[in-house]
Coordinates of C-alpha atoms in Angstrom, one line a residue:
M5 CA 31.8 -10.2 -15.3
L6 CA 32.0 -13.9 -14.6
M7 CA 29.1 -16.1 -15.8
V8 CA 28.8 -19.2 -13.6
F9 CA 25.2 -20.2 -13.2
A10 CA 23.7 -21.2 -16.5
G11 CA 20.7 -19.3 -17.7
S12 CA 17.8 -20.1 -20.0
A13 CA 17.0 -19.3 -23.7
A14 CA 16.8 -15.7 -24.9
H15 CA 13.9 -13.7 -26.3
A16 CA 11.8 -13.8 -23.1
A17 CA 12.4 -13.1 -19.5
S18 CA 13.5 -16.2 -17.7
R19 CA 13.5 -17.1 -14.0
D20 CA 15.8 -19.8 -12.8
D21 CA 15.2 -21.3 -9.4
L22 CA 18.5 -21.0 -7.6
H23 CA 17.7 -23.7 -5.1
R24 CA 18.0 -26.2 -7.9
A25 CA 21.6 -25.4 -8.3
D26 CA 24.3 -27.8 -7.1
V27 CA 25.9 -25.4 -4.6
A28 CA 29.2 -27.3 -4.4
K29 CA 29.5 -27.3 -8.2
V30 CA 28.6 -23.6 -8.4
N31 CA 31.3 -22.8 -5.8
A32 CA 33.9 -24.8 -7.7
Q33 CA 33.0 -23.2 -11.0
Y34 CA 33.2 -19.8 -9.5
R35 CA 36.6 -20.3 -7.9
M36 CA 37.9 -21.7 -11.2
A37 CA 36.5 -18.8 -13.2
S38 CA 37.9 -16.2 -10.8
Q39 CA 41.4 -17.6 -10.6
G40 CA 43.8 -14.8 -11.4
L41 CA 41.1 -12.2 -11.5
G42 CA 40.4 -11.9 -7.8
M43 CA 37.0 -11.9 -6.1
P44 CA 35.1 -8.7 -5.5
A45 CA 35.3 -7.4 -1.9
K46 CA 31.6 -6.6 -1.7
A47 CA 29.4 -9.6 -1.0
Q48 CA 26.6 -8.4 -3.4
E49 CA 29.1 -8.2 -6.3
R50 CA 30.6 -11.5 -5.5
H51 CA 27.3 -13.2 -5.3
A52 CA 26.0 -11.6 -8.5
E53 CA 29.0 -13.0 -10.3
L54 CA 28.5 -16.4 -8.7
I55 CA 24.9 -16.8 -9.9
G56 CA 25.8 -15.4 -13.3
L57 CA 23.9 -12.1 -13.4
D58 CA 24.3 -10.2 -16.7
V59 CA 26.2 -6.9 -16.9
E60 CA 23.0 -4.8 -16.5
S61 CA 21.8 -6.6 -13.4
R62 CA 22.7 -6.1 -9.8
L63 CA 21.9 -7.4 -6.3
Q64 CA 20.8 -4.7 -3.8
V65 CA 21.2 -5.7 -0.2
L66 CA 17.9 -5.8 1.7
T67 CA 19.1 -7.5 4.9
H68 CA 22.3 -9.0 6.2
R69 CA 22.6 -11.1 9.4
Q70 CA 25.3 -13.1 11.0
D71 CA 24.7 -15.8 13.6
S72 CA 26.8 -16.9 16.5
K73 CA 28.7 -19.4 14.4
G74 CA 29.8 -16.8 11.9
T75 CA 27.4 -17.9 9.1
Q76 CA 26.3 -14.9 7.0
Y77 CA 22.7 -14.6 5.7
Y78 CA 22.1 -12.1 2.8
R79 CA 18.8 -11.2 1.3
Y80 CA 19.0 -9.2 -2.0
Q81 CA 16.6 -7.4 -4.3
Q82 CA 17.5 -8.1 -7.9
T83 CA 17.6 -5.0 -10.1
F84 CA 18.0 -4.4 -13.9
R85 CA 19.4 -1.1 -15.0
G86 CA 18.9 0.1 -11.5
V87 CA 15.2 -0.7 -11.4
P88 CA 14.0 -3.4 -8.9
I89 CA 12.3 -6.5 -10.3
F90 CA 9.0 -7.0 -8.5
G91 CA 8.8 -10.1 -6.3
E92 CA 12.3 -11.3 -7.2
Q93 CA 14.7 -11.7 -4.3
V94 CA 17.9 -13.8 -4.0
V95 CA 18.9 -15.3 -0.6
V96 CA 22.5 -16.4 0.0
T97 CA 23.9 -18.2 3.0
E98 CA 27.7 -18.1 3.3
S99 CA 30.2 -19.4 5.8
N100 CA 34.0 -19.9 5.7
G101 CA 34.1 -18.1 2.4
Q102 CA 31.8 -20.6 0.7
V103 CA 28.2 -20.3 -0.4
R104 CA 26.2 -22.9 1.5
K105 CA 22.6 -22.3 0.3
L106 CA 20.8 -20.4 -2.4
F107 CA 17.1 -19.4 -2.5
G108 CA 15.0 -17.3 -4.9
R109 CA 15.2 -16.9 -8.6
K110 CA 17.7 -15.4 -11.0
V111 CA 16.0 -13.3 -13.7
S112 CA 17.7 -12.9 -17.0
N113 CA 17.0 -12.0 -20.7
L114 CA 15.4 -8.7 -19.9
S115 CA 17.2 -6.4 -22.4
G116 CA 15.2 -7.6 -25.4
E117 CA 11.9 -6.8 -23.7
L118 CA 12.8 -3.5 -22.1
P119 CA 14.2 -1.1 -24.7
Q120 CA 16.3 1.7 -23.4
G121 CA 14.8 5.2 -23.7
Q122 CA 11.2 4.0 -23.5
L123 CA 8.8 6.9 -22.7
L124 CA 7.0 6.4 -19.4
I125 CA 4.1 7.9 -17.7
G126 CA 4.7 9.8 -14.5
K127 CA 4.1 8.6 -10.9
A128 CA 1.2 11.0 -10.5
R129 CA -0.7 9.5 -13.4
A130 CA 0.1 6.0 -12.2
M131 CA -1.3 6.9 -8.8
S132 CA -4.5 8.3 -10.4
V133 CA -4.9 5.2 -12.5
A134 CA -4.5 3.0 -9.4
K135 CA -7.0 4.9 -7.3
S136 CA -9.6 4.7 -10.1
A137 CA -9.0 1.0 -10.6
S138 CA -9.1 0.1 -6.9
L139 CA -11.4 2.6 -5.3
G140 CA -13.5 3.8 -8.2
K141 CA -16.3 6.3 -7.2
R142 CA -15.6 5.6 -3.5
Q143 CA -12.5 7.9 -3.7
A144 CA -14.6 10.9 -2.8
S145 CA -15.8 9.4 0.5
M146 CA -12.5 7.9 1.6
K147 CA -9.5 9.1 3.5
I148 CA -6.4 7.9 1.7
E149 CA -3.0 7.7 3.5
R150 CA 0.5 6.3 2.9
E151 CA 0.4 6.6 -0.9
Q152 CA 3.4 5.1 -2.7
A153 CA 4.3 4.6 -6.3
Q154 CA 7.5 2.7 -7.0
Q155 CA 9.0 2.1 -10.5
M156 CA 9.7 -1.6 -10.9
I157 CA 9.9 -4.3 -13.5
Y158 CA 6.9 -6.6 -13.5
I159 CA 7.1 -10.1 -15.0
D160 CA 3.8 -11.8 -15.6
A161 CA 2.9 -15.5 -15.5
D162 CA 3.8 -15.8 -19.2
D163 CA 7.3 -14.4 -18.5
R164 CA 6.5 -11.1 -20.2
A165 CA 8.5 -8.2 -18.6
R166 CA 7.2 -4.7 -18.5
M167 CA 8.3 -1.5 -16.9
A168 CA 5.6 -0.7 -14.3
Y169 CA 4.7 1.3 -11.3
V170 CA 3.7 -0.7 -8.2
V171 CA 1.2 1.6 -6.4
S172 CA 0.0 1.0 -2.9
M173 CA -2.0 3.0 -0.3
F174 CA -4.2 2.7 2.7
A175 CA -7.8 3.9 2.4
D176 CA -10.9 3.9 4.6
K177 CA -14.3 5.5 4.8
L178 CA -14.3 8.7 6.7
G179 CA -16.3 7.0 9.5
G180 CA -14.3 3.8 9.3
G181 CA -15.5 0.3 8.6
A182 CA -14.2 -0.2 5.1
P183 CA -10.4 -0.4 5.4
T184 CA -8.4 -1.4 2.3
R185 CA -4.8 -1.5 1.3
P186 CA -4.9 -1.8 -2.5
T187 CA -1.8 -2.7 -4.5
V188 CA -2.0 -2.0 -8.2
V189 CA 0.6 -2.7 -10.9
V190 CA 0.3 -0.1 -13.6
D191 CA 2.1 -0.4 -17.0
A192 CA 4.5 2.5 -17.0
A193 CA 4.4 2.8 -20.8
T194 CA 0.6 2.7 -21.4
G195 CA -1.0 3.4 -18.1
A196 CA -3.0 0.1 -18.3
V197 CA -3.6 -1.9 -15.1
I198 CA -1.7 -5.2 -15.2
K199 CA -2.8 -6.6 -11.9
Q200 CA -4.3 -5.6 -8.6
W201 CA -5.1 -7.1 -5.2
D202 CA -6.0 -6.0 -1.7
G203 CA -2.8 -6.1 0.4
L204 CA -4.7 -5.5 3.7
T205 CA -3.7 -8.5 5.8
H206 CA -6.6 -9.2 8.0
A207 CA -8.7 -11.8 9.9
Q208 CA -12.3 -11.8 9.2
V209 CA 0.9 -3.1 37.1
G210 CA -2.7 -2.7 35.7
T211 CA -5.6 -4.8 36.7
G212 CA -9.1 -5.3 35.3
P213 CA -11.4 -7.7 33.6
G214 CA -10.8 -9.5 30.3
G215 CA -12.5 -12.2 28.2
N216 CA -16.0 -12.5 26.8
Q217 CA -19.2 -14.4 27.3
K218 CA -17.7 -17.4 25.5
T219 CA -14.4 -17.6 27.4
G220 CA -15.9 -16.4 30.7
A221 CA -14.6 -13.4 32.6
Y222 CA -11.1 -13.4 34.0
E223 CA -9.1 -10.8 36.0
Y224 CA -5.7 -9.4 35.1
G225 CA -3.5 -9.4 38.2
T226 CA -5.4 -12.6 39.4
H227 CA -6.0 -15.2 36.7
F228 CA -3.3 -13.7 34.4
G229 CA -0.3 -11.5 35.2
Y230 CA -0.7 -7.7 35.7
N231 CA -1.0 -5.5 32.6
D232 CA 2.3 -3.7 32.1
V233 CA 1.3 0.0 32.1
Q234 CA 2.9 3.3 33.0
S235 CA 1.8 4.9 36.3
S236 CA 2.1 8.5 37.2
G237 CA 0.1 10.7 39.6
G238 CA -2.6 8.0 39.9
I239 CA -3.0 7.7 36.1
C240 CA -2.2 4.5 34.3
T241 CA -1.3 4.7 30.6
M242 CA -1.3 1.6 28.4
S243 CA 2.2 1.9 27.2
N244 CA 5.5 0.0 27.9
P245 CA 8.7 -0.3 25.8
Q246 CA 7.1 -3.2 23.8
V247 CA 3.4 -2.3 23.4
Q248 CA 1.1 0.7 23.4
T249 CA -2.7 0.3 23.2
V250 CA -5.0 2.9 21.7
N251 CA -8.7 3.5 22.2
L252 CA -10.2 4.4 18.9
N253 CA -13.6 4.7 20.6
G254 CA -15.5 3.9 17.4
G255 CA -13.4 6.1 15.2
T256 CA -10.4 5.5 13.0
A257 CA -7.7 8.0 13.7
A258 CA -6.4 8.0 17.3
Y259 CA -2.8 7.1 18.0
S260 CA -2.2 8.0 21.7
A261 CA -2.0 5.4 24.4
F262 CA -5.2 5.0 26.4
S263 CA -5.1 6.3 30.0
Y264 CA -7.3 5.6 33.0
A265 CA -7.4 6.0 36.8
C266 CA -5.0 3.4 38.4
P267 CA -5.0 0.6 39.0
R268 CA -8.1 -1.0 37.4
N269 CA -9.5 -0.4 34.0
A270 CA -13.1 -1.7 33.5
A271 CA -14.6 1.0 31.4
D272 CA -14.9 -0.4 27.9
A273 CA -17.2 -3.5 28.0
I274 CA -18.9 -4.0 24.7
N275 CA -20.6 -6.7 22.6
G276 CA -20.2 -9.4 25.2
A277 CA -16.6 -8.6 26.0
Y278 CA -15.5 -7.3 29.4
S279 CA -12.5 -5.1 28.3
P280 CA -11.0 -5.4 24.8
L281 CA -8.4 -2.8 25.8
N282 CA -7.1 -4.9 28.6
D283 CA -7.0 -8.0 26.4
A284 CA -5.3 -6.2 23.5
H285 CA -2.6 -4.7 25.8
F286 CA -1.8 -7.9 27.6
F287 CA -1.9 -10.1 24.5
G288 CA 0.3 -7.7 22.6
K289 CA 3.0 -8.1 25.3
V290 CA 2.6 -11.9 25.2
V291 CA 3.2 -11.9 21.5
Y292 CA 6.2 -9.6 21.8
D293 CA 7.7 -11.8 24.5
M294 CA 7.0 -15.0 22.6
Y295 CA 9.0 -13.9 19.6
G296 CA 11.9 -13.0 21.9
A297 CA 11.7 -16.4 23.7
Y298 CA 11.2 -18.6 20.6
L299 CA 13.2 -16.7 18.0
G300 CA 15.5 -14.3 19.9
V301 CA 14.1 -11.3 18.0
A302 CA 11.4 -8.7 18.3
P303 CA 8.4 -9.2 15.9
L304 CA 8.8 -5.7 14.7
P305 CA 11.6 -3.1 15.0
F306 CA 9.4 -0.7 16.8
Q307 CA 6.8 -0.6 19.6
L308 CA 3.7 -2.5 18.8
T309 CA 0.6 -0.3 18.5
M310 CA -2.7 -2.1 19.2
R311 CA -5.7 0.0 18.2
V312 CA -9.0 -1.2 19.7
H313 CA -12.7 -0.3 19.2
Y314 CA -12.3 0.5 15.5
G315 CA -15.4 1.7 13.7
S316 CA -18.8 0.5 14.4
N317 CA -19.7 -3.3 14.5
Y318 CA -16.5 -4.0 12.5
Q319 CA -16.1 -7.8 12.4
G320 CA -12.4 -7.9 11.6
A321 CA -8.8 -7.0 12.5
F322 CA -6.0 -5.9 10.3
W323 CA -2.3 -4.9 9.9
D324 CA -2.1 -1.7 7.8
G325 CA 1.7 -1.6 7.5
A326 CA 2.2 0.3 10.7
T327 CA -0.3 -0.7 13.4
M328 CA -2.6 -3.6 14.4
T329 CA -6.3 -2.6 14.5
F330 CA -9.2 -4.5 16.0
G331 CA -13.0 -4.1 15.5
D332 CA -15.6 -4.7 18.1
G333 CA -17.3 -7.6 16.2
G334 CA -21.0 -8.0 15.6
N335 CA -23.5 -10.8 15.4
M336 CA -20.9 -13.4 14.5
F337 CA -17.9 -12.4 16.6
Y338 CA -17.1 -10.9 20.0
P339 CA -14.5 -8.0 19.9
M340 CA -11.6 -9.3 17.8
V341 CA -8.9 -9.2 20.5
S342 CA -8.2 -12.9 21.2
L343 CA -4.5 -13.9 21.8
D344 CA -4.3 -15.8 18.5
L345 CA -5.7 -13.0 16.4
S346 CA -3.4 -10.5 18.2
A347 CA -0.4 -12.7 17.2
H348 CA -1.9 -13.1 13.7
E349 CA -1.9 -9.4 12.9
V350 CA 1.5 -8.7 14.5
S351 CA 2.9 -11.5 12.5
H352 CA 1.8 -10.0 9.2
G353 CA 4.1 -7.2 10.1
F354 CA 6.9 -9.7 10.8
T355 CA 6.4 -11.3 7.4
E356 CA 6.4 -7.9 5.7
R357 CA 9.7 -7.0 7.4
N358 CA 11.3 -10.3 6.4
S359 CA 10.3 -12.4 3.4
N360 CA 7.6 -9.9 2.4
L361 CA 5.5 -12.6 0.9
V362 CA 3.2 -11.0 -1.7
Y363 CA -0.4 -11.2 -0.4
A364 CA -1.8 -13.1 -3.4
G365 CA -1.5 -16.6 -4.9
M366 CA 0.6 -19.2 -3.1
S367 CA 2.8 -16.6 -1.4
G368 CA -0.3 -15.0 0.0
A369 CA -1.5 -18.3 1.3
M370 CA 1.8 -18.8 3.1
N371 CA 1.6 -15.3 4.5
E372 CA -1.8 -15.9 5.9
A373 CA -0.9 -19.4 7.2
F374 CA 2.3 -18.1 9.0
S375 CA 0.1 -15.6 10.9
D376 CA -2.2 -18.5 11.9
M377 CA 0.8 -20.4 13.1
A378 CA 2.0 -17.5 15.2
G379 CA -1.4 -17.4 16.9
E380 CA -1.0 -21.0 17.9
A381 CA 2.6 -20.4 19.1
A382 CA 1.4 -17.5 21.3
E383 CA -1.2 -19.7 22.9
Y384 CA 1.4 -22.4 23.5
Y385 CA 3.8 -19.9 24.9
L386 CA 1.2 -18.5 27.4
K387 CA -0.6 -21.7 28.4
G388 CA 1.6 -24.6 27.4
S389 CA -1.1 -25.9 25.0
N390 CA -3.0 -24.7 22.0
D391 CA -6.2 -25.7 20.1
F392 CA -5.1 -25.4 16.4
Q393 CA -8.4 -23.4 15.9
V394 CA -8.2 -19.8 14.7
A395 CA -10.3 -17.3 16.7
A396 CA -12.3 -19.9 18.5
Q397 CA -12.4 -17.7 21.6
I398 CA -14.1 -14.8 19.8
T399 CA -16.5 -16.8 17.6
K400 CA -20.0 -16.6 18.9
S401 CA -21.0 -20.0 17.6
D402 CA -19.5 -23.2 18.9
G403 CA -16.9 -23.3 16.1
A404 CA -13.9 -21.3 15.0
M405 CA -12.9 -19.1 12.1
R406 CA -10.5 -21.7 10.7
Y407 CA -9.3 -25.2 11.7
M408 CA -5.6 -26.0 11.2
D409 CA -6.1 -29.7 12.0
Q410 CA -9.1 -30.1 9.6
P411 CA -9.0 -27.1 7.2
G412 CA -12.0 -28.3 5.2
R413 CA -14.2 -28.1 8.3
D414 CA -15.0 -24.5 7.6
G415 CA -16.5 -25.5 4.2
Q416 CA -14.1 -23.5 2.1
S417 CA -10.5 -24.1 3.0
I418 CA -8.3 -26.6 1.3
D419 CA -5.9 -29.1 2.9
N420 CA -3.9 -30.3 -0.1
A421 CA -1.9 -28.4 -2.8
S422 CA -3.7 -30.5 -5.4
R423 CA -6.9 -28.5 -4.7
Y424 CA -5.2 -25.1 -5.1
N425 CA -6.1 -22.6 -7.8
D426 CA -5.2 -18.9 -8.1
S427 CA -8.8 -17.8 -7.6
L428 CA -8.9 -19.0 -4.0
D429 CA -9.0 -16.4 -1.3
V430 CA -5.7 -16.6 0.6
H431 CA -7.5 -17.3 3.9
Y432 CA -8.8 -20.6 2.4
S433 CA -5.7 -21.6 0.4
S434 CA -3.7 -21.1 3.7
G435 CA -5.2 -24.5 4.8
V436 CA -2.4 -26.3 3.0
Y437 CA 0.4 -24.9 5.1
N438 CA -1.8 -24.8 8.2
K439 CA -2.3 -28.5 7.9
A440 CA 1.4 -29.1 7.4
F441 CA 2.1 -27.1 10.5
F442 CA -0.4 -29.1 12.5
L443 CA 1.0 -32.4 11.4
L444 CA 4.6 -31.3 12.1
A445 CA 3.7 -30.0 15.6
K446 CA 2.0 -33.3 16.4
T447 CA 4.9 -35.4 15.2
S448 CA 6.8 -37.4 17.9
G449 CA 9.7 -35.2 19.2
W450 CA 8.0 -32.0 18.0
N451 CA 5.6 -29.5 19.5
T452 CA 4.0 -26.2 18.5
K453 CA 7.1 -24.2 19.6
K454 CA 9.5 -26.2 17.5
A455 CA 7.2 -26.2 14.5
F456 CA 6.8 -22.5 14.7
Q457 CA 10.6 -22.0 15.0
V458 CA 11.3 -23.7 11.7
F459 CA 8.6 -21.9 9.8
A460 CA 9.6 -18.6 11.3
R461 CA 13.3 -19.1 10.5
A462 CA 12.3 -19.9 6.9
N463 CA 10.3 -16.7 6.8
Q464 CA 13.3 -14.8 8.2
L465 CA 16.1 -16.3 6.1
Y466 CA 14.9 -18.4 3.1
W467 CA 11.5 -17.5 1.8
T468 CA 11.3 -14.8 -0.9
S469 CA 8.4 -12.6 -1.7
S470 CA 7.2 -14.8 -4.6
S471 CA 7.9 -18.3 -3.0
S472 CA 5.6 -21.1 -4.1
F473 CA 4.4 -23.9 -1.8
D474 CA 7.2 -26.2 -2.9
Q475 CA 9.9 -23.5 -2.7
G476 CA 8.6 -22.6 0.8
A477 CA 9.0 -26.2 1.9
C478 CA 12.7 -26.1 0.9
G479 CA 13.1 -23.2 3.2
V480 CA 11.4 -24.9 6.1
E481 CA 13.5 -28.1 5.6
T482 CA 16.6 -26.0 5.6
A483 CA 15.6 -24.2 8.8
A484 CA 14.9 -27.5 10.5
S485 CA 18.4 -28.6 9.4
D486 CA 19.9 -25.4 10.8
L487 CA 18.3 -26.0 14.2
G488 CA 19.3 -29.6 14.4
F489 CA 15.7 -30.9 14.0
I490 CA 14.8 -34.0 12.0
T491 CA 14.4 -32.8 8.4
G492 CA 12.6 -35.9 7.3
D493 CA 9.8 -35.1 9.7
V494 CA 9.3 -31.8 7.8
T495 CA 9.4 -33.6 4.5
R496 CA 6.7 -36.0 5.6
A497 CA 4.4 -33.3 6.9
F498 CA 4.6 -31.4 3.6
S499 CA 4.2 -34.6 1.6
S500 CA 0.9 -35.3 3.4
V501 CA -0.5 -32.1 2.0
G502 CA 0.9 -32.5 -1.5
V503 CA 3.9 -30.2 -1.1
S504 CA 7.5 -31.3 -1.8
C505 CA 10.8 -29.5 -1.7
A506 CA 12.0 -32.2 -4.1
S507 CA 9.4 -31.0 -6.6
A508 CA 10.8 -27.5 -6.4
K509 CA 14.3 -28.9 -7.1
S510 CA 13.3 -31.3 -9.8
G511 CA 15.7 -31.6 -12.7
G512 CA 15.0 -32.9 -16.1
G513 CA 13.8 -36.4 -16.8
G514 CA 11.9 -36.6 -13.5
T515 CA 15.0 -36.6 -11.3
R516 CA 14.9 -34.9 -7.9
V517 CA 17.6 -33.5 -5.8
Y518 CA 17.7 -34.1 -2.0
A519 CA 20.3 -32.2 0.1
N520 CA 21.7 -32.1 3.6
D521 CA 23.3 -28.6 4.1
V522 CA 24.2 -29.1 7.8
L523 CA 27.8 -28.4 8.5
A524 CA 29.2 -31.4 10.4
A525 CA 32.6 -32.1 11.9
I526 CA 34.6 -35.1 10.6
P527 CA 36.5 -36.2 13.8
D528 CA 40.1 -37.2 13.5
G529 CA 40.4 -40.9 13.2
K530 CA 36.6 -41.5 13.5
T531 CA 33.5 -41.8 11.3
L532 CA 30.9 -39.2 10.5
V533 CA 27.4 -40.3 9.3
S534 CA 25.1 -37.8 7.7
S535 CA 21.5 -38.6 6.6
I536 CA 19.0 -37.6 4.0
A537 CA 15.4 -38.8 4.3
V538 CA 13.5 -39.5 1.1
A539 CA 9.7 -39.8 1.2
G540 CA 6.8 -39.7 -1.2
R541 CA 8.6 -41.4 -4.1
A542 CA 7.6 -44.7 -5.9
G543 CA 9.9 -47.4 -7.4
K544 CA 13.6 -47.8 -7.6
A545 CA 16.5 -45.3 -7.8
S546 CA 18.3 -44.6 -11.1
S547 CA 21.2 -46.5 -12.6
S548 CA 22.9 -43.1 -13.0
S549 CA 22.2 -41.6 -9.6
R550 CA 24.5 -38.8 -8.6
I551 CA 26.0 -38.0 -5.2
S552 CA 27.6 -34.6 -4.8
L553 CA 29.6 -33.5 -1.8
S554 CA 31.7 -30.7 -0.4
I555 CA 34.4 -31.4 2.3
T556 CA 36.9 -29.2 3.9
H557 CA 40.0 -31.2 5.0
P558 CA 43.8 -30.5 5.0
Q559 CA 44.5 -34.0 3.4
R560 CA 41.6 -35.6 1.6
G561 CA 43.5 -38.8 1.1
E562 CA 42.8 -39.7 4.7
L563 CA 39.1 -40.1 4.0
A564 CA 37.1 -43.1 2.8
I565 CA 33.6 -42.2 1.7
S566 CA 30.6 -44.5 1.2
L567 CA 26.9 -44.2 0.5
V568 CA 24.6 -46.4 2.6
A569 CA 21.2 -47.2 1.1
P570 CA 18.1 -47.5 3.3
D571 CA 18.4 -51.3 3.3
G572 CA 22.0 -51.1 4.6
S573 CA 23.7 -51.8 1.3
S574 CA 27.0 -49.9 1.0
Y575 CA 28.5 -48.2 -2.1
L576 CA 32.1 -47.1 -1.9
L577 CA 32.6 -43.7 -3.4
K578 CA 36.2 -43.0 -2.5
S579 CA 39.0 -45.1 -0.9
A580 CA 41.5 -43.6 1.5
S581 CA 45.0 -43.1 0.0
K582 CA 48.2 -41.8 1.8
N583 CA 49.5 -40.7 -1.6
D584 CA 46.6 -38.2 -2.1
T585 CA 47.9 -35.1 -0.2
R586 CA 45.5 -32.6 -1.8
E587 CA 43.2 -30.3 0.3
N588 CA 39.4 -30.3 0.4
M589 CA 36.9 -32.0 -2.0
I590 CA 34.1 -30.8 -4.2
D591 CA 33.2 -33.9 -6.1
S592 CA 30.3 -35.8 -7.7
Y593 CA 29.9 -39.5 -8.2
T594 CA 27.6 -41.4 -10.5
V595 CA 26.4 -44.7 -9.0
D596 CA 24.1 -47.5 -10.2
L597 CA 21.4 -47.6 -7.5
S598 CA 18.7 -49.2 -9.7
G599 CA 18.3 -52.1 -7.2
E600 CA 17.5 -49.8 -4.3
N601 CA 14.1 -48.4 -3.2
L602 CA 13.9 -44.6 -3.4
N603 CA 12.2 -44.1 -0.1
G604 CA 14.0 -44.3 3.2
T605 CA 17.0 -42.8 5.0
W606 CA 20.2 -42.6 2.9
K607 CA 23.5 -42.1 4.7
L608 CA 26.8 -40.6 3.7
Q609 CA 29.6 -42.3 5.7
V610 CA 32.9 -40.4 5.9
Q611 CA 35.6 -42.3 7.7
D612 CA 38.9 -40.6 8.7
K613 CA 41.4 -43.6 8.3
F614 CA 44.4 -41.9 9.8
R615 CA 44.9 -40.0 13.1
R616 CA 46.3 -36.7 11.9
N617 CA 43.8 -34.1 10.8
A618 CA 40.1 -33.2 11.4
G619 CA 37.8 -31.7 8.8
S620 CA 34.2 -31.0 8.0
L621 CA 31.4 -32.1 5.7
N622 CA 30.0 -28.9 4.3
N623 CA 27.0 -30.3 2.4
W624 CA 26.0 -33.3 0.2
S625 CA 23.2 -34.2 -2.1
L626 CA 21.5 -37.1 -3.9
E627 CA 20.0 -36.8 -7.3
F628 CA 17.8 -39.6 -8.7

C-alpha cells in the first residue's frame, strides 16, 4: 500500500486533520508514488492510499454524490480491522481525476492499543450496562424502543483508543412527557461506561384556523395557502407526498395521519393555540419546500411525520431519529408548532442523515445552531423576512427562546468561541455559530437564504461527525467558494465570534494556510485573477511565505504567474517561456513577504502570454 500523507508518532492513537494538507502536494506525491503500480479502480481504495492509511485500515463509503459539473463528493467512515472508528469520517472532493479538497481526520497508530484476540463482552451485556447507566431505576416505568449496540473503536480526548459498544435507544415514560434518546459508550473489554449523553435533539385543500394568542388567529385558505390534504368521501386526511400529521391526543404512540370532515379542521384548540394540527401540517410542507427551493434536495429521504399533542403539558419538541414530535406547551410556551421550531426539528434529521454531528461538545453546538438557522431560513422562505429569534411566536412572554443576533440576551448562551467549555449545554454553546450566521446574513450582498445555503452545503458535504468550530468554518468557507459567494465575508463573520478556518489549518511555528479551491478557467491569451481574503491577523507576513498552486494547461510555458499583495505590490513567481513545453503545474514558491501586511485581499495573477491554449487554475494557497 502506498503511504503518501505523513502520520504522527507511534505508541498512541493519532488523528491528523486532513484539511491541513497541501492538496496539490498530496496529489503530486501520490501520482509519483503510484507510477508503474497503477491506481486502484475503486475510489475508496485510491483515497485510502492517497491519505496514507495503514494496511489494517479502510475507508467505507457512506455517501457519494456528483454535481452537474462532474465533481464527485465522497463521505467515508474510517475502519480499523473492519471495525468503524467512532466520530471519524473522511470527506474527499474529486474532479478531473484529482482530489480538490480533504476534510476530516486520518486516524493511525491503533495496532499498539488494540491487541488482536482481545476478549469482549457481548452486545446484550453492553445494552444492559447502557440502560442502567442512562435510565437507572426508571427502566421499569419506561417504554424502550429502537435499541442499537454497534461495536466501534472509541478514541478519547487523551488519544486513548478502546474497543467499545456505542449503544443508543429511545425511551419515554409509559404516559409520555419524559422522552430521552441516550447514547452510551461502553468499554467492550471491561463493561465500564466511557462516556454518555442524551442524543434527543430538541427545543425546549384544507382550511381552518392557526396561530395562538400571541401571533393572533389566522385562517388557512385565506391568510395563508390551503393545507395540502387528501380528500375522499367528504373526509380530509392530513397526508400528502411530503408530509403527514398525526394527532397523539395526549399520548405517545399514534402514527396514522389525522382525519376530519372536509374542508375545515378546527377541533384541536388548546393552551391558547387555535389548531396546532393545522399549523404543524402547513409548516411541515413549507419546510420541505424550502429545502427543495434553496438546496435542491428533500430534508429527509422519506415523508415527514409531524406528531402533535404529545403527552400532557409537555413544553418541548424533538426529533427521535424517525419523526418530529411537538408538545402542547404549558405556562411558558404555547403549543410548540411554530414554523421555526418545525424547521428546527426536521433539520436535526437532515444533519443526522448528512454530517451526523455528534450531539455533544462543539459538534453538538453546531448541530443545534444549524437547526436554528433552518428555522430562520423557513421564515425567510415563507415571508421574505425573518426575526433571528428562536420560537418567539410560541413564547408566552415578550421574548424568545434564543436570540441569534444577541445570544447572551437569554442569560446563558455564549456569542464567542473564547467563552466555550465542554460543560455548556449545546443549546447555549450554539450561540457562537448562531451569531456568525446572523452576521453573515446581514452582510452586504448576503441574505438569510444565501447564508443558509453555505451552512447547509457544508453540513451536506464537508462537516464530519466530530467537526470543531474551526473545522466547521473551513467547510462553510469551502461551500461559499463552491457557490461563487465571497469567501472573505464568511471568514469575517466567523472571525467576529472567535472562530477561524486558518486556526484549524495552522501549521508549525504559528503559520496559517489560506486556500482558494474554486476551479477557474485561464482564458487563452488573457489574464485570470483569483483572490484570497485574509482577516484577523496582526503584523507582517513571513520572509519565507509559501505559495502553492495547481494548474491544468497543455503548455505551461505560456503562463506568467504573479502574486499581488493587498497594497498592489507584485511578486513574480514564474515567467513565460516558449521553451517550456511541459504540461500542467503543481508547484510551490517561497517568497519574502516580510514587508507586507498580512490582512487584506491577496491575488494570484495568471497571464496566458500566447494565443494557443486555454487551461484552468485548480486551486492555490498561501502559507504565512
